[in-house]
Coordinates of C-alpha atoms in Angstrom, one line a residue:
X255 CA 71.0 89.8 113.5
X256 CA 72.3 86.8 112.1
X257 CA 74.0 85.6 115.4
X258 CA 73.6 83.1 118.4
X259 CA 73.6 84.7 122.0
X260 CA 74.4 82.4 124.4
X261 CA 74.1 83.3 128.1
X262 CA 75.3 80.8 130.3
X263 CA 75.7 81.0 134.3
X264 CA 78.3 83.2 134.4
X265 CA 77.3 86.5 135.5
X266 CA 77.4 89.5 133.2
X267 CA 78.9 87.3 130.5
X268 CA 76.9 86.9 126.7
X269 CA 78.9 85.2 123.9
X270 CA 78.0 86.0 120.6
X271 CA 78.5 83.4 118.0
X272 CA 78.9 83.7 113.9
X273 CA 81.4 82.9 111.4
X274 CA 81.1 86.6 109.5
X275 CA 83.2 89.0 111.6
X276 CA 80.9 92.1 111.0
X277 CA 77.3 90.7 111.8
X278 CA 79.4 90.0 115.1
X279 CA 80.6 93.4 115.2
X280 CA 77.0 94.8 114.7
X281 CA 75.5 92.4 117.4
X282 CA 78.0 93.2 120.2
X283 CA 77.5 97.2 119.6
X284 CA 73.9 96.5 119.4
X285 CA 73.5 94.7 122.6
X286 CA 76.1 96.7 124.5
X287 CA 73.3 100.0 123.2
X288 CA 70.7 97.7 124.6
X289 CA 72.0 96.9 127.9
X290 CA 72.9 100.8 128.2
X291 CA 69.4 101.9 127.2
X292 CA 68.0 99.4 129.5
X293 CA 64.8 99.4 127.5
X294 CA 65.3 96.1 125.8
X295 CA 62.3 94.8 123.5
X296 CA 61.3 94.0 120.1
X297 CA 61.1 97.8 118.9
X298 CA 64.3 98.9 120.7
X299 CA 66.3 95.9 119.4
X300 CA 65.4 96.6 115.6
X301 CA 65.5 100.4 116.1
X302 CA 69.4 100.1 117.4
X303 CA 70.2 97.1 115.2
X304 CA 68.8 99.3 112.8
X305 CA 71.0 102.6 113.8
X306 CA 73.9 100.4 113.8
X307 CA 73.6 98.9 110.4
X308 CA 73.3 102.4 109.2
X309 CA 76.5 103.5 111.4
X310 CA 78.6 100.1 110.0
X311 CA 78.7 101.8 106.6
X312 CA 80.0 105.0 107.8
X313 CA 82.3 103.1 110.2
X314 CA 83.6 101.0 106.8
X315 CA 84.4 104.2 104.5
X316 CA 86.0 106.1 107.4
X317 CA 88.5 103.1 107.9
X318 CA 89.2 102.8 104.1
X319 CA 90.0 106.3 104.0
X320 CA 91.9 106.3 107.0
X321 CA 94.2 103.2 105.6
X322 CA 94.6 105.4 101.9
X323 CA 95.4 108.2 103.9
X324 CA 97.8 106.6 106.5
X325 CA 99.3 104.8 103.1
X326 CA 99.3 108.0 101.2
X327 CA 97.4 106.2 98.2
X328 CA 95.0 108.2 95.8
X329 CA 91.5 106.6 95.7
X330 CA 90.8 103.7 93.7
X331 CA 88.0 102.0 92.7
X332 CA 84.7 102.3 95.4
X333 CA 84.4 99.1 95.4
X334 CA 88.3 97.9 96.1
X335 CA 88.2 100.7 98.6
X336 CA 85.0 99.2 100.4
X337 CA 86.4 95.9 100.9
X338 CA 89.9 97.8 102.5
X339 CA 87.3 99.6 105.2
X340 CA 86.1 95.8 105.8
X341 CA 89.3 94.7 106.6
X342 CA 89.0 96.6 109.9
X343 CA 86.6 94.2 111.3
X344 CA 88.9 91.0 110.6
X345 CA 91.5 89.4 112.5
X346 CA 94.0 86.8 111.1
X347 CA 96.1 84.8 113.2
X348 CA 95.7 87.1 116.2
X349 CA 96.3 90.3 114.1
X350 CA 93.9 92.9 112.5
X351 CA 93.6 92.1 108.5
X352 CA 93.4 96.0 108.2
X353 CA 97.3 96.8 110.6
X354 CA 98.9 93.8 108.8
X355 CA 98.1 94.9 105.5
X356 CA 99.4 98.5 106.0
X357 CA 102.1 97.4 107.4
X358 CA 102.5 95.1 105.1
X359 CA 102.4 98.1 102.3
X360 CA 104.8 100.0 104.2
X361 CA 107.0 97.0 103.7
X362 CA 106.5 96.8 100.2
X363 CA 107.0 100.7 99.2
X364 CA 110.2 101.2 101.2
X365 CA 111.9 97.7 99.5
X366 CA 110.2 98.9 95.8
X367 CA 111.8 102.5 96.3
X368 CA 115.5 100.9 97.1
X369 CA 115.3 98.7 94.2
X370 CA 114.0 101.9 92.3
X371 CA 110.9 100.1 91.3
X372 CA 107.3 101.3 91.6
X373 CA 107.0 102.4 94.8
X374 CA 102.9 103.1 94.7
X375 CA 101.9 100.0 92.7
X376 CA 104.0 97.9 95.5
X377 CA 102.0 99.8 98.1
X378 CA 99.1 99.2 96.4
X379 CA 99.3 95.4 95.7
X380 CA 100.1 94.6 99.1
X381 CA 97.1 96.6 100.8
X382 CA 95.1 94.2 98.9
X383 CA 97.2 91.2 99.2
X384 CA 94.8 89.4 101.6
X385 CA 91.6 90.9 100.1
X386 CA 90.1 87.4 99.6
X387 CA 89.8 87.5 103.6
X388 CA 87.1 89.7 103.1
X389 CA 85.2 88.0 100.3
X390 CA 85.8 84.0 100.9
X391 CA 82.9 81.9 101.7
X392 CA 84.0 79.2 104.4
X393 CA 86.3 76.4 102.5
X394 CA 87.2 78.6 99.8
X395 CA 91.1 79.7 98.8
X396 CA 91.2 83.8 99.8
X397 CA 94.2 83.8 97.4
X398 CA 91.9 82.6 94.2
X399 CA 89.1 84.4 95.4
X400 CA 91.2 87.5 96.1
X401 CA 92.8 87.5 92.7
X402 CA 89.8 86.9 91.0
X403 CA 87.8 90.1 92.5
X404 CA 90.8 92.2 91.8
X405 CA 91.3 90.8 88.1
X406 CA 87.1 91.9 87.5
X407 CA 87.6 95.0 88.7
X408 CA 90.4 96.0 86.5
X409 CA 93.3 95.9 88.8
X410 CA 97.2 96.0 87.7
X411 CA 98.0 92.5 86.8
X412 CA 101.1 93.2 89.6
X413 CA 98.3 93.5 92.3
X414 CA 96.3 90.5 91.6
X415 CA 99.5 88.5 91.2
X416 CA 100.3 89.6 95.1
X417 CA 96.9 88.4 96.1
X418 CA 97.3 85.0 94.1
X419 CA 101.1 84.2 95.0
X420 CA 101.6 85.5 98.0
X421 CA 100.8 81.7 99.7
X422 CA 102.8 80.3 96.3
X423 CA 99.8 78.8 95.1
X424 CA 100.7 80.4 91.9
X425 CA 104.3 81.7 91.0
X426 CA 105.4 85.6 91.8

């Protein structure tokens, strides 16, 4: 799976190490299927890792849709969209990337509507401020990385200027 188990003497207790959030995600459920089947060896563990690399995908476009819903946003671009069902799976200091970001939205379209600007594209460019979260390698700047994503696939320059100035790397 692309993670290190590591059982130590504590009883009933398995941490699960990796940097990327979602082979993390896929681990945990696996194991916890696993430990609940009882019937733990090497053709159960691929069958259910398996299953639940099938089931992440559906897990990923029913959380972008619930975020465009919950935002009242028409689709966008698949691929924007995929990343937005990622977010689910990450946390930033303490918070879920995918709660702050909506929120975040809300934020935006409710100050864009009082200063009677565009209250969608406001919406819009802060969903996807922090989309760099979900694309960054270790060491690299989620704000460039972000902007640059969203500026290849043919977002509103408004959007990938949130992404890129929202740490004031660059200015708003």
């Amino acid at each position: 799976t692309g993670v290190e188990l590591i059982v130590d003497d504590t009883p009933g207790v398995v941490r699960i190490s990796c940097y990327e959030h979602e082979k993390r995600f896929i681990a945990s459920t696996t194991l916890k299927r696993l430990l609940k089947d009882g019937r733990i060896n090497p053709f159960y563990i691929e069958k259910f890792y398996n299953d639940i690399v099938n089931w992440f995908d559906e897990i990923v476009l029913e959380k972008w849709k619930e975020a465009l819903t919950i935002l009242n946003i028409p689709m966008m671009n698949p691929e924007v969209v995929h990343y937005i069902g990622r977010f689910f799976f990450r946390y930033s200091y303490g918070q879920n990337l995918r709660n702050h970001s909506i929120e975040v939205a809300k934020v935006a379209e409710g100050i864009a509507s009082e200063m009677g600007e565009d209250a969608l594209l406001a919406k819009k460019a802060w969903l996807l401020h922090d989309i760099g979260k979900v694309i960054a390698q270790n060491g690299e700047s989620h704000t460039a990385v972000g902007a640059d994503a969203l500026r290849k696939l043919g977002m509103h320059e408004i959007i990938i200027n949130a992404a890129e100035s929202h740490h004031f790397d660059v200015p708003m």
